[in-house]
């Protein structure tokens, strides 16, 4: 599996924040609110350490009239994240990793408010924003009066102002990462009319596989979903070749969260490889970037999410069985379980994909050309990668149970290499 770190750390904190503030002047902001926020930022954001947080929070807590300006600057920080390569789900995921739930709610409302001013957003953004909106319950206009609403998450204005400054400091210092598509305001491709019928069927099959309590049924449903994905990929490739459509690979990011993130990244890598994509894991920032053609990217995201749910459910059942037999299970059991599950699932996905491709021999040259294009695009995005191997895969019972769970969804070796980005 390919993994790596961000290319650079972006501009310095002071310079990035200065341009954000400069971009907001001249927009009808009152001088008093602007001055209070500027002084609070100078105390809390542009210096190392936490010594200035209390001073900055005290200034903001005593100046409710500065709240609109504070929100505007927060939106500007979010907009700056887009220019550094981040997308809505990436920003919120990072806030959740580094800070606490009140910060996450603040970040969601800023993201929703900043993106609401665009008539059209880049591909995949609407889906990310809908998921954030649903989780937060922010409604149609999350930041108008958002400062007052956010105050309800905190016992007093001082604690709220502290949380705002902590969030803004994190946003200000986001590193630059590889861009995976246009940002709001850029020229956008023509909108696609609805979801392909095949993806709708795949989504329905995987939802049933996750919901059933019968392993044999989950096996049949997941196997059918992968078969449909493989056929859909072949059909899309042949159609593009016959119509001489000017298609090119793209990329998307998929969160890979702790715990056991290395095993989860291996699972995503196996799903991506079986579906003509490449995955590059950034363990520091908690996501993998998947490179491929649009329809394959959709399939990879659907299948990985479903298999992770099924694998986690199976792991919980297996642990319960181990405890019932009087054997205490540990972190190594779970790590070994998920590692075996990922490798076995990858084997089965690959067998299914190859069988479907063999049934359409005229697709082989087209698919080969598309895989070359995917590899080239991945290497341009990530010119340097390194390999990482799974550690802690030492529990024989965990390995056995994980292999059995993978066989049940019908979809390796223990030391499979994981390719990572290199500094």
Coordinates of C-alpha atoms in Angstrom, one line a residue:
X1 CA 0.0 0.0 0.0
X2 CA 1.3 3.4 -0.9
X3 CA 1.6 5.8 1.9
X4 CA 3.2 9.2 2.5
X5 CA 3.3 12.7 4.0
X6 CA 2.3 16.0 2.7
X7 CA 4.6 17.7 0.2
X8 CA 5.1 20.9 2.2
X9 CA 4.0 22.7 5.3
X10 CA 2.5 25.7 3.5
X11 CA 3.3 29.3 4.3
X12 CA 4.2 30.6 7.7
X13 CA 1.4 31.0 10.3
X14 CA 1.8 34.8 10.5
X15 CA 1.8 35.4 6.7
X16 CA -1.2 33.1 6.0
X17 CA -3.3 34.7 8.7
X18 CA -2.3 38.2 7.7
X19 CA -3.6 37.6 4.2
X20 CA -6.8 36.3 5.6
X21 CA -7.4 39.4 7.7
X22 CA -6.4 41.7 4.8
X23 CA -8.9 40.0 2.5
X24 CA -11.7 40.9 5.0
X25 CA -10.9 44.6 5.3
X26 CA -12.9 46.8 3.0
X27 CA -16.1 44.6 3.3
X28 CA -18.0 47.0 5.5
X29 CA -16.6 45.7 8.8
X30 CA -16.9 48.0 11.7
X31 CA -13.5 49.3 13.0
X32 CA -14.2 48.4 16.6
X33 CA -15.0 44.8 15.9
X34 CA -12.1 44.6 13.4
X35 CA -9.7 46.0 16.0
X36 CA -10.8 43.7 18.8
X37 CA -10.4 40.6 16.6
X38 CA -7.1 41.7 15.3
X39 CA -5.7 42.2 18.8
X40 CA -7.1 38.9 19.9
X41 CA -5.5 37.1 17.0
X42 CA -2.2 38.9 17.6
X43 CA -2.2 37.6 21.2
X44 CA -3.4 34.0 20.5
X45 CA -2.7 32.9 16.9
X46 CA 0.5 34.3 15.6
X47 CA 2.8 33.2 18.5
X48 CA 3.9 29.8 19.7
X49 CA 2.5 28.3 22.9
X50 CA -0.7 28.9 24.8
X51 CA 0.2 31.9 26.8
X52 CA -1.8 34.3 24.6
X53 CA -5.0 32.2 24.5
X54 CA -6.4 33.6 27.7
X55 CA -5.6 37.2 26.7
X56 CA -7.2 36.7 23.3
X57 CA -10.3 35.0 24.7
X58 CA -10.8 37.7 27.3
X59 CA -10.8 40.3 24.5
X60 CA -13.4 38.4 22.5
X61 CA -15.5 37.5 25.5
X62 CA -15.9 41.1 26.4
X63 CA -16.9 42.2 22.9
X64 CA -20.0 40.5 21.6
X65 CA -20.2 43.1 18.8
X66 CA -17.1 41.6 17.3
X67 CA -18.8 38.2 16.7
X68 CA -19.8 38.9 13.1
X69 CA -16.2 39.9 12.2
X70 CA -14.9 36.8 14.1
X71 CA -17.2 34.5 12.0
X72 CA -16.1 36.3 8.8
X73 CA -12.5 35.7 9.5
X74 CA -13.2 32.0 10.4
X75 CA -14.8 31.6 7.0
X76 CA -11.7 33.1 5.4
X77 CA -9.5 30.6 7.2
X78 CA -11.7 27.8 5.9
X79 CA -11.5 29.2 2.4
X80 CA -7.7 29.3 2.8
X81 CA -7.8 25.5 3.6
X82 CA -9.4 24.9 0.2
X83 CA -6.5 26.7 -1.5
X84 CA -4.1 24.4 0.4
X85 CA -5.7 21.3 -1.1
X86 CA -8.2 20.5 1.8
X87 CA -11.8 19.5 1.3
X88 CA -14.7 19.8 3.7
X89 CA -14.5 16.3 5.1
X90 CA -10.7 16.5 5.4
X91 CA -11.0 19.7 7.5
X92 CA -13.6 18.3 9.9
X93 CA -11.8 15.0 10.2
X94 CA -8.5 16.8 11.2
X95 CA -10.3 19.0 13.7
X96 CA -11.9 15.9 15.2
X97 CA -8.5 14.2 15.5
X98 CA -6.7 17.2 17.1
X99 CA -9.4 19.0 19.2
X100 CA -12.7 18.2 20.9
X101 CA -16.3 17.9 19.8
X102 CA -17.3 21.5 20.5
X103 CA -14.5 22.5 18.1
X104 CA -15.8 20.1 15.5
X105 CA -19.3 21.7 15.7
X106 CA -17.8 25.1 15.2
X107 CA -15.8 23.9 12.2
X108 CA -18.8 22.3 10.6
X109 CA -20.8 25.5 10.9
X110 CA -18.0 27.5 9.4
X111 CA -17.6 25.1 6.5
X112 CA -21.3 25.0 5.7
X113 CA -21.5 28.8 5.9
X114 CA -18.5 29.4 3.7
X115 CA -19.6 27.0 1.0
X116 CA -23.2 28.2 1.0
X117 CA -22.3 31.3 -1.1
X118 CA -21.4 29.2 -4.2
X119 CA -24.1 28.2 -6.7
X120 CA -22.0 25.2 -7.8
X121 CA -19.4 23.2 -5.9
X122 CA -16.8 20.8 -7.1
X123 CA -17.7 17.1 -7.6
X124 CA -18.0 15.2 -4.3
X125 CA -18.4 18.3 -2.3
X126 CA -22.2 18.3 -2.1
X127 CA -22.1 14.8 -0.7
X128 CA -19.5 15.7 1.9
X129 CA -21.4 18.8 3.0
X130 CA -24.7 16.9 3.2
X131 CA -23.1 14.4 5.5
X132 CA -21.7 17.2 7.7
X133 CA -25.1 19.0 7.7
X134 CA -26.9 15.8 8.7
X135 CA -24.5 15.0 11.5
X136 CA -24.6 18.5 12.9
X137 CA -28.2 19.4 12.2
X138 CA -27.1 22.9 11.2
X139 CA -29.9 23.6 8.8
X140 CA -30.0 25.8 5.8
X141 CA -28.2 28.8 7.2
X142 CA -25.7 27.5 9.8
X143 CA -23.6 30.6 10.5
X144 CA -26.1 33.5 10.4
X145 CA -26.4 33.9 14.1
X146 CA -23.9 31.0 14.3
X147 CA -21.9 32.7 17.0
X148 CA -24.9 32.8 19.3
X149 CA -25.8 29.2 18.5
X150 CA -22.2 28.0 19.1
X151 CA -22.3 29.7 22.5
X152 CA -24.9 27.1 23.6
X153 CA -22.2 24.5 23.3
X154 CA -20.1 26.2 26.0
X155 CA -20.8 27.3 29.6
X156 CA -19.7 30.9 29.1
X157 CA -18.4 33.4 26.5
X158 CA -14.8 33.0 27.7
X159 CA -14.7 29.2 27.1
X160 CA -16.5 29.7 23.7
X161 CA -13.9 32.3 22.7
X162 CA -11.1 30.0 23.7
X163 CA -12.5 27.2 21.6
X164 CA -12.8 29.6 18.6
X165 CA -9.2 30.7 18.9
X166 CA -8.0 27.1 19.3
X167 CA -9.9 26.1 16.2
X168 CA -8.7 29.1 14.2
X169 CA -5.1 28.4 15.2
X170 CA -5.4 24.8 13.9
X171 CA -7.0 26.1 10.6
X172 CA -4.3 28.7 10.2
X173 CA -1.5 26.1 10.4
X174 CA -3.0 23.4 8.1
X175 CA -0.2 22.1 5.9
X176 CA -0.5 22.2 2.1
X177 CA -1.5 18.8 0.7
X178 CA -1.9 17.3 -2.8
X179 CA -5.0 18.9 -4.5
X180 CA -7.5 16.3 -5.7
X181 CA -9.8 18.5 -7.7
X182 CA -10.9 22.1 -8.2
X183 CA -11.9 24.4 -5.4
X184 CA -15.0 26.6 -5.1
X185 CA -14.8 29.4 -7.6
X186 CA -12.7 27.5 -10.1
X187 CA -14.1 26.4 -13.5
X188 CA -16.0 23.2 -13.0
X189 CA -16.8 20.2 -15.3
X190 CA -20.3 19.9 -16.6
X191 CA -22.6 18.4 -14.0
X192 CA -23.4 14.7 -14.2
X193 CA -27.0 13.8 -14.5
X194 CA -27.8 11.6 -11.5
X195 CA -26.0 8.4 -10.2
X196 CA -25.5 5.6 -12.7
X197 CA -28.0 2.8 -12.2
X198 CA -25.2 0.3 -11.5
X199 CA -24.0 2.3 -8.5
X200 CA -27.5 2.5 -7.1
X201 CA -27.8 -1.3 -7.3
X202 CA -24.3 -1.7 -5.7
X203 CA -25.2 0.7 -2.9
X204 CA -28.4 -1.3 -2.2
X205 CA -26.6 -4.7 -2.2
X206 CA -24.0 -3.4 0.3
X207 CA -26.6 -1.9 2.6
X208 CA -28.3 -5.3 2.8
X209 CA -25.0 -7.0 3.4
X210 CA -24.3 -4.7 6.3
X211 CA -27.7 -5.2 7.8
X212 CA -28.0 -9.0 7.7
X213 CA -27.1 -11.1 10.6
X214 CA -26.5 -14.2 8.4
X215 CA -22.9 -14.6 7.1
X216 CA -24.0 -16.6 4.1
X217 CA -26.3 -13.9 2.9
X218 CA -23.7 -11.2 3.5
X219 CA -21.3 -13.3 1.5
X220 CA -23.6 -13.5 -1.5
X221 CA -24.6 -9.9 -1.4
X222 CA -21.0 -8.6 -1.2
X223 CA -19.8 -10.9 -3.9
X224 CA -22.6 -9.7 -6.2
X225 CA -21.7 -6.1 -5.5
X226 CA -18.1 -6.6 -6.5
X227 CA -19.2 -8.4 -9.6
X228 CA -21.4 -5.5 -10.6
X229 CA -18.5 -3.1 -9.8
X230 CA -16.2 -5.0 -12.1
X231 CA -18.8 -5.1 -14.9
X232 CA -19.6 -1.4 -14.5
X233 CA -15.9 -0.6 -14.8
X234 CA -15.5 -2.7 -18.0
X235 CA -18.7 -1.1 -19.5
X236 CA -17.5 2.4 -18.7
X237 CA -14.0 1.8 -20.1
X238 CA -15.4 0.4 -23.4
X239 CA -18.0 3.2 -23.7
X240 CA -15.3 5.8 -23.3
X241 CA -13.1 4.1 -25.9
X242 CA -15.8 3.8 -28.5
X243 CA -17.1 7.4 -28.1
X244 CA -13.5 8.7 -27.8
X245 CA -14.6 10.5 -24.7
X246 CA -11.9 12.8 -23.2
X247 CA -11.8 11.2 -19.7
X248 CA -8.9 11.4 -17.4
X249 CA -8.1 9.9 -13.9
X250 CA -9.0 11.9 -10.8
X251 CA -8.6 11.4 -7.1
X252 CA -10.6 11.4 -3.9
X253 CA -9.7 11.2 -0.2
X254 CA -11.1 8.6 2.1
X255 CA -10.6 8.8 5.9
X256 CA -8.6 6.0 7.6
X257 CA -9.2 6.5 11.3
X258 CA -7.6 5.0 14.4
X259 CA -7.4 2.5 15.9
X260 CA -5.7 -0.1 13.7
X261 CA -5.4 2.4 10.9
X262 CA -2.6 0.5 9.2
X263 CA -4.8 -2.6 8.8
X264 CA -7.7 -0.4 7.6
X265 CA -5.3 1.3 5.1
X266 CA -4.3 -2.1 3.8
X267 CA -8.0 -3.0 3.3
X268 CA -8.6 0.2 1.3
X269 CA -5.5 -0.5 -0.7
X270 CA -6.7 -4.0 -1.7
X271 CA -10.2 -2.7 -2.6
X272 CA -8.6 0.1 -4.7
X273 CA -6.2 -2.3 -6.5
X274 CA -8.9 -4.7 -7.4
X275 CA -10.9 -1.9 -8.9
X276 CA -8.2 -0.4 -11.1
X277 CA -7.2 2.4 -8.7
X278 CA -4.2 3.3 -6.7
X279 CA -4.3 4.2 -3.0
X280 CA -1.7 6.4 -1.1
X281 CA -1.9 6.5 2.6
X282 CA -1.0 9.5 4.7
X283 CA -0.9 8.2 8.2
X284 CA 0.0 11.5 9.8
X285 CA -3.2 13.2 8.5
X286 CA -5.5 10.2 8.7
X287 CA -6.6 9.6 5.1
X288 CA -5.7 7.8 1.9
X289 CA -5.8 9.4 -1.5
X290 CA -7.3 7.1 -4.1
X291 CA -6.5 7.7 -7.7
X292 CA -8.6 6.4 -10.6
X293 CA -11.4 7.1 -13.0
X294 CA -14.6 8.6 -11.6
X295 CA -16.8 5.5 -11.7
X296 CA -14.1 3.3 -10.1
X297 CA -13.5 5.9 -7.3
X298 CA -17.2 5.8 -6.5
X299 CA -17.1 2.0 -6.4
X300 CA -14.0 1.9 -4.2
X301 CA -15.5 4.3 -1.6
X302 CA -18.8 2.3 -1.4
X303 CA -17.1 -1.1 -1.1
X304 CA -14.4 -0.1 1.4
X305 CA -17.0 1.6 3.7
X306 CA -19.2 -1.4 3.6
X307 CA -16.4 -4.0 4.1
X308 CA -15.1 -2.0 7.0
X309 CA -18.5 -2.1 8.7
X310 CA -18.8 -5.8 8.0
X311 CA -15.3 -6.5 9.2
X312 CA -15.7 -4.5 12.4
X313 CA -19.0 -6.3 13.2
X314 CA -17.4 -9.7 12.6
X315 CA -14.4 -8.8 14.8
X316 CA -16.7 -7.8 17.7
X317 CA -18.5 -11.2 17.3
X318 CA -15.2 -13.1 17.2
X319 CA -14.0 -11.3 20.4
X320 CA -17.2 -12.2 22.2
X321 CA -16.7 -15.8 21.3
X322 CA -13.1 -15.7 22.5
X323 CA -14.2 -14.2 25.8
X324 CA -17.0 -16.7 26.2
X325 CA -14.3 -19.5 25.9
X326 CA -12.3 -17.9 28.7
X327 CA -9.5 -16.4 26.5
X328 CA -8.7 -12.8 27.0
X329 CA -8.3 -10.9 23.8
X330 CA -5.9 -8.0 23.3
X331 CA -5.0 -5.3 20.8
X332 CA -2.9 -7.8 18.9
X333 CA -6.0 -10.0 18.3
X334 CA -7.9 -7.1 16.8
X335 CA -4.9 -6.0 14.7
X336 CA -4.3 -9.5 13.4
X337 CA -8.0 -10.0 12.7
X338 CA -8.2 -6.9 10.6
X339 CA -4.9 -7.6 8.8
X340 CA -6.1 -11.1 7.8
X341 CA -9.5 -9.8 6.9
X342 CA -7.9 -7.2 4.6
X343 CA -5.6 -9.7 2.8
X344 CA -8.2 -12.3 2.3
X345 CA -10.8 -9.8 1.1
X346 CA -8.2 -8.5 -1.4
X347 CA -7.6 -12.0 -2.8
X348 CA -11.3 -12.6 -3.4
X349 CA -11.9 -9.2 -4.9
X350 CA -9.1 -9.7 -7.3
X351 CA -10.4 -13.2 -8.4
X352 CA -13.8 -11.7 -9.0
X353 CA -12.5 -8.8 -11.0
X354 CA -10.2 -11.0 -13.2
X355 CA -13.1 -13.4 -13.9
X356 CA -15.3 -10.6 -15.1
X357 CA -12.5 -9.0 -17.2
X358 CA -11.8 -12.4 -18.8
X359 CA -15.4 -12.6 -19.9
X360 CA -14.9 -9.4 -22.0
X361 CA -11.5 -9.9 -23.7
X362 CA -12.0 -6.9 -25.9
X363 CA -11.8 -4.7 -22.8
X364 CA -8.2 -5.8 -21.9
X365 CA -6.3 -3.2 -24.1
X366 CA -8.7 -0.5 -22.9
X367 CA -8.3 -1.4 -19.2
X368 CA -4.6 -1.6 -19.6
X369 CA -4.4 1.9 -21.1
X370 CA -6.5 3.2 -18.3
X371 CA -4.3 1.6 -15.6
X372 CA -1.3 3.2 -17.2
X373 CA -3.1 6.6 -17.0
X374 CA -4.0 6.0 -13.4
X375 CA -0.4 5.1 -12.5
X376 CA 1.0 8.2 -14.3
X377 CA -1.5 10.4 -12.5
X378 CA -0.6 8.9 -9.1
X379 CA 3.1 9.3 -9.7
X380 CA 2.6 13.0 -10.6
X381 CA 0.6 13.5 -7.4
X382 CA 3.0 11.5 -5.3
X383 CA 6.5 11.4 -6.9
X384 CA 8.0 9.8 -3.8
X385 CA 6.6 6.9 -1.9
X386 CA 7.9 4.4 0.5
X387 CA 6.6 1.1 1.8
X388 CA 5.4 0.3 5.3
X389 CA 4.7 -3.2 6.7
X390 CA 2.0 -4.2 9.1
X391 CA 3.3 -4.6 12.7
X392 CA 1.8 -6.5 15.6
X393 CA 0.2 -9.2 13.4
X394 CA 1.2 -12.0 15.9
X395 CA -2.1 -13.4 17.2
X396 CA -2.8 -16.7 15.5
X397 CA -6.4 -16.8 16.7
X398 CA -7.0 -13.2 15.4
X399 CA -5.5 -14.1 12.0
X400 CA -7.6 -17.3 11.8
X401 CA -10.9 -15.4 12.7
X402 CA -10.1 -12.6 10.4
X403 CA -9.6 -14.9 7.5
X404 CA -12.8 -16.8 8.2
X405 CA -14.7 -13.5 8.4
X406 CA -13.3 -12.5 5.0
X407 CA -14.4 -15.8 3.6
X408 CA -17.9 -15.2 4.9
X409 CA -18.2 -12.0 2.9
X410 CA -16.8 -13.9 -0.1
X411 CA -15.0 -11.3 -1.3
X412 CA -2.2 -12.6 1.7
X413 CA 0.4 -12.7 3.3
X414 CA 0.8 -11.4 6.9
X415 CA 3.6 -9.0 6.1
X416 CA 2.1 -7.3 3.1
X417 CA 3.9 -4.1 2.2
X418 CA 2.1 -0.8 2.5
X419 CA 3.4 2.0 0.1
X420 CA 3.6 5.4 1.7
X421 CA 4.6 8.9 0.6
X422 CA 8.1 9.8 1.6
X423 CA 9.4 13.2 2.8

